Amino acid sequence: MNMLSLVTFIPLAGALLVLALPKERVKAIQATALASAGASLALSIALIPLFNRGSADMQFVERLSWIPSMDIHYVLGVDGLSFPLLLLTTFISFIALIGSLGIKERVKEYFFWFLVLEVGMLGVFEALDLVLFYVFWELCLVPMYFLIGIWGGPRKEFAAIKFFLYTLAGSVFMLLAILAVYFNTAPHTFDMIALMKAHSAWSLKFQILVFLGFYLAFAIKIPAFPFHTWLPLAHVEAPTAVSVILAAVLLKMGLYGLLRVCYEMLPLGFHWFLPFLIAIAVINIVYGALCAMAQTDMKKMVAYSSVNHMGYCLLGVAGVSAIGFSGAVLQMINHGIITGSLFLLVGVIYDRAHTRDISAFGGLAARVPIYAGLMFLACFASLGLPGLAGFVSEFMCFLGGFAQWKIYTAISVLGVLATAAFFLRMMEKVFLGPLNNKWAGLSDMSARELCSIVPLTVLTIAFGVWPKLALAFINTTAVQMAGLFK
Amino acid sequence: MSNLHLLSPELALGGMALGLMVADLFVAAKHGRLLYHLGWLVSILALVMVGYTISNSAAGQGVGSLWAVDPMSQFFKMLILLTTVLCLLMGLEYKDLPPAHAGTFVCLLLFSAVGMMLLVSSVDLLLTFVALELISLTSFILAGFERRNHKSNEGSVKYFLFGAFSSAIMAYGISLFYGATGTTRLVGVGHDGGPMFLLGLLMILLGFCFKASIAPMHFWVPDAYEGAPTPVTAFLSLAPKIATLGAMVRLFTVLLPASAFNLTTLFVVLAAATMTVGNFTAFFQNNVKRLLAYSSIAQAGYILIGIASGNTIGTEGVLLYSFVYVAMNIGAFAVAQSVASRSDGAGAYDLEAFNGLARRSFGLALAMAFFLLSLSGIPPLAGFIGKFYIFSAAVQSGHMGLAVIAVINSVVSVYYYMRVVYHMFFKPAADETPLAVGPFLYGGLAIAMAGILAFGVYPEPLVASVQASAQYLP
């Protein structure tokens, strides 16, 4: 059974079907999109019981000859690092599609690009051939360009092209790094599993150069300081559902690449870079939090909080230990869920009030209690309140980082403080205090909005109370990864 | 003359082109379209003949007195004929061509194709020169075929002056080459590598650079391309360029390898300069034809990387990229032509004319977006495979600097290609009526689209046939 291929390409079939439908038939288009993303989600969930949690090997591996003349093959497979991310992607894509049902303009194009984007994201997490990986990686660019550029906010065109050029500039160097790796392996291969065993033949200098090529692509995607400047713009201008995808899945592609390629294939390069990586992690945490604190736009604040949270992941990665890796992967999942719901919630208020200015509101808790409750929960989860998802993973990242980098980790804790500060400030200004009479007519959340957000909230609580739910998948792989180069 | 049969496709095509010229006298102007149909049918016939020589290598291939007919030359010949067919299909839907003289137009186009087919087979500088002149003279007339259009005349005259100049240089180079070696035949040249020989070689290279629009001999390109009738522009941006690059591959990687004379650096510089000049100038263009003209300069630069690398992958890369380039460039020009066909006079090819194309004809806009993305090398379109191959040639031969310049150029190129997409998808349309695309243009577009999608997703057949075609005689 080619389960992974099915999961990946059902959305593509949906996209082609959407393309074939006449653009007036909005309902049919929406149904097709939801059905294909839903089928993909259902299949990926069906894989859960089949996934062997005790093994760190690649599972569900598929191997087909694709371009044998160029040694390029179609190889898919997942392990404890990529499988949770795969689930996250199908899940968030489905949720975001529900959140997209409110799109009124050019519906057909929207769902077409959205489904193509999903194919690209899924493929990145599954591909085990570097060229295939690159193809999927780039496949995410064009749909995102259109999704931001057509359905975005006031500066959408600029945000779209900036996103496109920025990420492309990174990924072309990845392409060169891929070629360099290929020609320096005997026998020449693009197979990622084979390359993970080939690095002992590479010199330190070569590994550093190749590492930098890959790192540039991944750092831009994560985004790691100083390559984060595209992110606030793209997040703010993108339509709500696309911001969700950007934050919840696209950023994870960078971290996934960092672990899969930079760490597992280029250990010498990775170790050479570690002192820089930890510094970047701390800058991401502290600087991201401080920037978020300075924002008056709620969406921009959440965007910068992503920079901050990606810093925690980097901190966990820089710990180079089982707990650090587990924490980083769990933090990716949790950030996806929590920030996904934050963006959706900000979208809810923006749809009604047509502003996201924090100071424009006040006392909304009394007017829209369900909305306020969900928002409080998401914010608390994001700032790391024990009992909710964010706490567990952040704690693990700190634990992983602290073993190696005591001072850096201590500085990072300041970032947690700032994170708490900006979320609490936002909650206070928007929801507490006297009700701003301008918003007296505000309605609470609709059924469709609840449908898209409540599943995320449920997971936030579930992973907070019982993190083993997610960690069980990650653990074996994390232990194996930490033991790779001692 | 026992080896003349090797050139039977060329002879047949040339003969039939002359026949079309004569037929022009007897066909009334209102039936001029008939001659276009005959033209592309004749080209397909020649294509079949070339295909026959590929499948029967014993009878159809070999080394002649001035020519070598081998898998590599036949690959380029097929590409040239394919381009000719597609351009004639575009010509059928182009309204600004005078209905009279259809036979002349088709005849010139076919003669140009004959010249290119001879060029890629040539192993003697005499034939090279004659073939280049045959291409040039027909191209000058074709570029100026819209006699009442000032831009067309201007472009043609510039093209002519520049062409005459570079032909003279090339002829002088050939004379120096003859002086140094005592022969014009390129097979088994007994040279001393001395200054006169090298100077001759460089001057010959300059002549090639002119035809392939390689910097610093690219100045004629934008004006000639802008002024020429769009099907001719598409033709000029593809066929002569590919043929010349094919001839350059033969000359500078097979017969007289550039590395043997320490000319590799020169080719690296030429490739880098051509890409950079093309891409950075295309930035500022507001006319789609000019934009595509500069883009085609840049594309020639990418292909030149294959020659600069000088390895097998490089040669294969030139073939592969040329193939892909035909599909994506002709597609872009075909869409541009159909967009411009709705408005008259000045500004028909301005970026503004593309405003809101996605609302007017979504399929057409999507096709154009795919062609442009393919030109910029975004997977999973065929342009990516071409770039991938070319870049891997550069990496394998150790030209990391050139590879870095090339990928940076790719990023830069995305900006101006996306400007067209921006106008098509993000800007509102001035008039929302869908565009009517004629059946023949539609057919050409479909072929190009199928090419970049199919070979982008599953390139194996293309790669395998390119690897089989990168073999040469003697």
XYZ file of C-alpha atoms in Angstrom, chain A residues 167-464:
298
model
C 12.664 32.111 0.475
C 13.819 31.427 -3.063
C 17.127 33.161 -2.377
C 17.669 30.706 0.438
C 16.558 27.625 -1.368
C 18.731 28.092 -4.457
C 21.766 27.784 -2.226
C 20.252 24.605 -0.881
C 20.130 23.401 -4.481
C 23.854 24.021 -4.867
C 24.518 22.285 -1.568
C 22.491 19.293 -2.761
C 24.577 19.115 -5.926
C 27.816 19.454 -3.985
C 26.790 16.601 -1.698
C 25.851 14.476 -4.688
C 29.160 14.868 -6.477
C 31.175 14.283 -3.330
C 29.613 10.970 -2.440
C 30.796 7.686 -3.830
C 28.735 6.313 -5.421
C 26.859 9.506 -6.354
C 23.466 9.560 -4.693
C 20.646 11.849 -3.645
C 19.215 9.248 -1.266
C 18.913 10.864 2.156
C 19.180 7.605 4.079
C 22.391 6.727 2.248
C 23.736 10.243 2.741
C 23.153 10.043 6.478
C 25.788 7.318 6.495
C 28.133 8.959 3.990
C 29.284 11.976 5.959
C 32.326 10.319 7.494
C 34.072 10.683 4.135
C 33.574 14.441 4.041
C 36.098 16.921 5.351
C 35.205 19.533 7.922
C 35.630 22.357 5.410
C 33.310 20.695 2.931
C 30.723 19.997 5.615
C 30.809 23.593 6.802
C 30.293 24.973 3.304
C 27.462 22.591 2.540
C 25.968 23.188 5.948
C 25.877 26.909 5.297
C 24.149 26.341 1.955
C 21.439 24.267 3.599
C 21.271 26.429 6.686
C 20.548 29.569 4.684
C 17.468 27.940 3.187
C 16.269 26.587 6.508
C 17.081 29.675 8.558
C 15.011 31.835 6.246
C 12.090 29.465 6.573
C 12.301 29.057 10.364
C 12.852 32.151 10.452
C 16.040 32.484 12.460
C 17.502 35.892 13.208
C 18.584 37.833 11.078
C 16.468 36.311 8.304
C 13.120 36.844 9.991
C 12.115 40.119 8.375
C 9.846 38.567 5.768
C 7.723 36.900 8.401
C 5.836 39.738 10.131
C 4.975 41.250 6.770
C 3.799 37.985 5.220
C 1.854 36.948 8.324
C 0.109 40.249 8.694
C -0.842 40.625 5.051
C -1.874 37.026 4.469
C -5.532 36.047 4.864
C -6.300 34.350 8.181
C -6.212 30.735 7.032
C -2.967 31.303 5.164
C -1.361 32.879 8.231
C -2.359 29.749 10.084
C -0.663 27.555 7.499
C 2.396 29.804 7.407
C 2.891 29.757 11.149
C 1.750 26.251 11.888
C 3.373 24.312 9.070
C 5.663 26.334 6.823
C 7.962 27.463 9.601
C 8.316 23.850 10.724
C 9.754 22.950 7.341
C 12.834 24.967 8.233
C 13.334 23.275 11.585
C 12.625 19.886 10.111
C 15.294 20.502 7.480
C 17.718 21.665 10.127
C 17.303 18.384 12.011
C 16.984 16.054 9.056
C 19.647 17.452 6.759
C 21.950 19.730 8.712
C 22.153 17.573 11.811
C 21.784 14.035 10.527
C 23.824 14.464 7.342
C 26.425 17.051 8.274
C 27.383 16.435 11.902
C 30.767 18.180 11.666
C 29.243 21.237 10.100
C 26.486 21.204 12.698
C 28.932 21.003 15.570
C 30.997 23.796 14.103
C 27.878 25.915 13.897
C 26.503 25.088 17.370
C 27.906 28.168 19.159
C 26.266 30.382 16.561
C 23.049 28.383 16.658
C 22.598 28.837 20.389
C 23.256 32.563 20.084
C 20.691 32.795 17.295
C 18.236 30.828 19.426
C 18.587 33.260 22.288
C 18.287 36.274 20.011
C 15.154 34.767 18.474
C 13.654 34.222 21.910
C 14.475 37.555 23.486
C 14.357 39.792 20.448
C 11.187 38.135 19.152
C 9.465 38.638 22.477
C 10.568 42.259 22.742
C 9.372 42.975 19.202
C 6.043 41.363 19.973
C 5.721 43.558 23.002
C 6.106 46.661 20.875
C 3.259 45.803 18.499
C -0.160 47.395 18.518
C -1.503 45.111 15.795
C -2.655 41.799 17.276
C -1.717 39.795 14.224
C 1.750 41.282 14.088
C 2.156 40.511 17.749
C 1.276 36.856 17.146
C 3.645 36.857 14.183
C 6.554 38.030 16.320
C 5.575 35.546 18.989
C 6.272 32.908 16.338
C 9.825 34.218 15.995
C 10.075 33.910 19.749
C 8.675 30.370 19.840
C 10.892 29.175 17.019
C 13.727 30.345 19.256
C 12.645 27.775 21.874
C 12.795 25.075 19.222
C 16.289 26.168 18.228
C 17.283 26.126 21.895
C 16.103 22.540 22.169
C 17.950 21.594 18.996
C 21.121 23.269 20.214
C 20.965 21.075 23.301
C 21.820 18.062 21.094
C 20.194 15.678 23.553
C 17.232 13.344 23.433
C 15.173 15.593 25.648
C 16.128 18.649 23.634
C 15.170 17.053 20.340
C 11.932 15.693 21.779
C 11.181 19.120 23.175
C 11.932 20.830 19.884
C 9.681 18.513 17.896
C 6.916 18.733 20.473
C 7.291 22.497 20.505
C 6.853 22.508 16.714
C 3.596 20.583 17.085
C 2.364 22.665 19.985
C 3.290 25.916 18.329
C 1.395 24.766 15.261
C -1.710 24.087 17.274
C -1.542 27.101 19.554
C -0.471 29.719 17.050
C -2.910 28.263 14.574
C -5.726 28.943 16.977
C -4.338 32.379 17.844
C -4.329 33.416 14.188
C -7.815 32.028 13.681
C -9.032 33.914 16.743
C -7.465 37.163 15.604
C -9.128 36.548 12.238
C -12.492 36.187 13.987
C -12.272 39.577 15.619
C -10.900 41.195 12.460
C -13.827 39.887 10.398
C -16.214 41.659 12.770
C -14.374 44.794 13.792
C -12.135 45.298 10.721
C -9.334 46.352 12.985
C -6.700 44.469 14.885
C -5.447 47.405 16.876
C -5.036 46.291 20.480
C -5.912 49.671 21.918
C -9.098 49.958 19.854
C -10.842 47.386 22.014
C -11.612 47.031 25.692
C -13.863 44.952 27.928
C -14.780 42.473 25.224
C -14.863 39.589 27.724
C -18.298 40.605 28.852
C -19.616 40.984 25.346
C -18.175 37.861 23.689
C -17.468 35.372 26.504
C -16.874 32.264 24.373
C -14.420 34.116 22.174
C -12.659 35.563 25.183
C -12.422 32.170 26.843
C -10.848 30.538 23.824
C -8.479 33.430 23.329
C -7.416 33.365 26.993
C -6.743 29.678 26.746
C -4.671 30.034 23.580
C -2.681 32.935 25.003
C -1.977 31.116 28.246
C -0.911 28.039 26.331
C 1.374 30.159 24.197
C 3.039 31.867 27.127
C 3.644 28.506 28.739
C 1.135 28.088 31.547
C 1.509 24.645 33.155
C -1.330 22.328 32.279
C -1.477 23.546 28.713
C 0.517 22.288 25.747
C 3.093 25.048 25.456
C 4.496 24.518 28.931
C 5.615 20.938 28.433
C 7.541 21.517 25.267
C 9.115 24.792 26.344
C 10.204 23.174 29.577
C 11.779 20.309 27.670
C 13.570 22.720 25.343
C 14.979 24.597 28.327
C 15.986 21.347 29.938
C 17.751 20.253 26.780
C 19.443 23.601 26.315
C 20.471 24.003 29.931
C 22.599 20.865 29.980
C 24.923 22.402 27.401
C 24.439 26.150 27.528
C 23.759 27.337 31.041
C 24.192 31.078 30.570
C 22.409 31.232 27.259
C 19.484 29.305 28.686
C 19.368 31.630 31.654
C 19.116 34.616 29.315
C 16.384 32.853 27.366
C 14.266 32.639 30.478
C 14.008 36.410 30.300
C 12.297 35.865 26.982
C 9.624 33.814 28.717
C 8.965 36.757 30.956
C 8.577 39.069 27.991
C 6.322 36.546 26.277
C 4.076 36.491 29.293
C 4.127 40.273 29.414
C 2.955 40.886 25.876
C 0.217 38.288 25.979
C -1.073 39.521 29.306
C -0.989 43.116 28.105
C -2.973 42.184 25.024
C -5.544 40.242 27.042
C -5.953 43.079 29.473
C -6.379 45.784 26.844
C -8.722 43.833 24.624
C -10.873 41.851 26.982
C -10.754 43.461 30.388
C -11.642 46.876 31.684
C -14.724 48.868 30.720
C -16.444 47.890 27.491
C -15.685 50.177 24.620
C -19.220 51.106 23.500
C -18.235 51.012 19.891
C -18.215 47.221 20.099
C -21.472 46.788 21.979
C -23.020 45.097 18.951
C -20.262 42.530 18.533
C -21.542 38.996 18.050
C -19.916 35.931 19.532
C -18.415 33.123 17.499
C -20.372 31.364 14.784
C -20.638 27.595 14.441
C -18.175 27.504 11.547
C -15.595 29.442 13.515
C -16.064 27.162 16.500
C -15.645 24.165 14.232
C -12.249 25.369 13.163
C -10.973 26.477 16.560
C -12.369 24.045 19.123
C -10.420 21.019 17.829
C -7.239 23.023 18.277
C -8.246 24.014 21.787
C -9.029 20.440 22.703
C -5.585 19.345 21.537
C -3.965 22.213 23.414
C -5.450 20.919 26.650
C -4.859 17.274 25.799
C -1.162 17.717 25.049
C -0.811 19.827 28.157
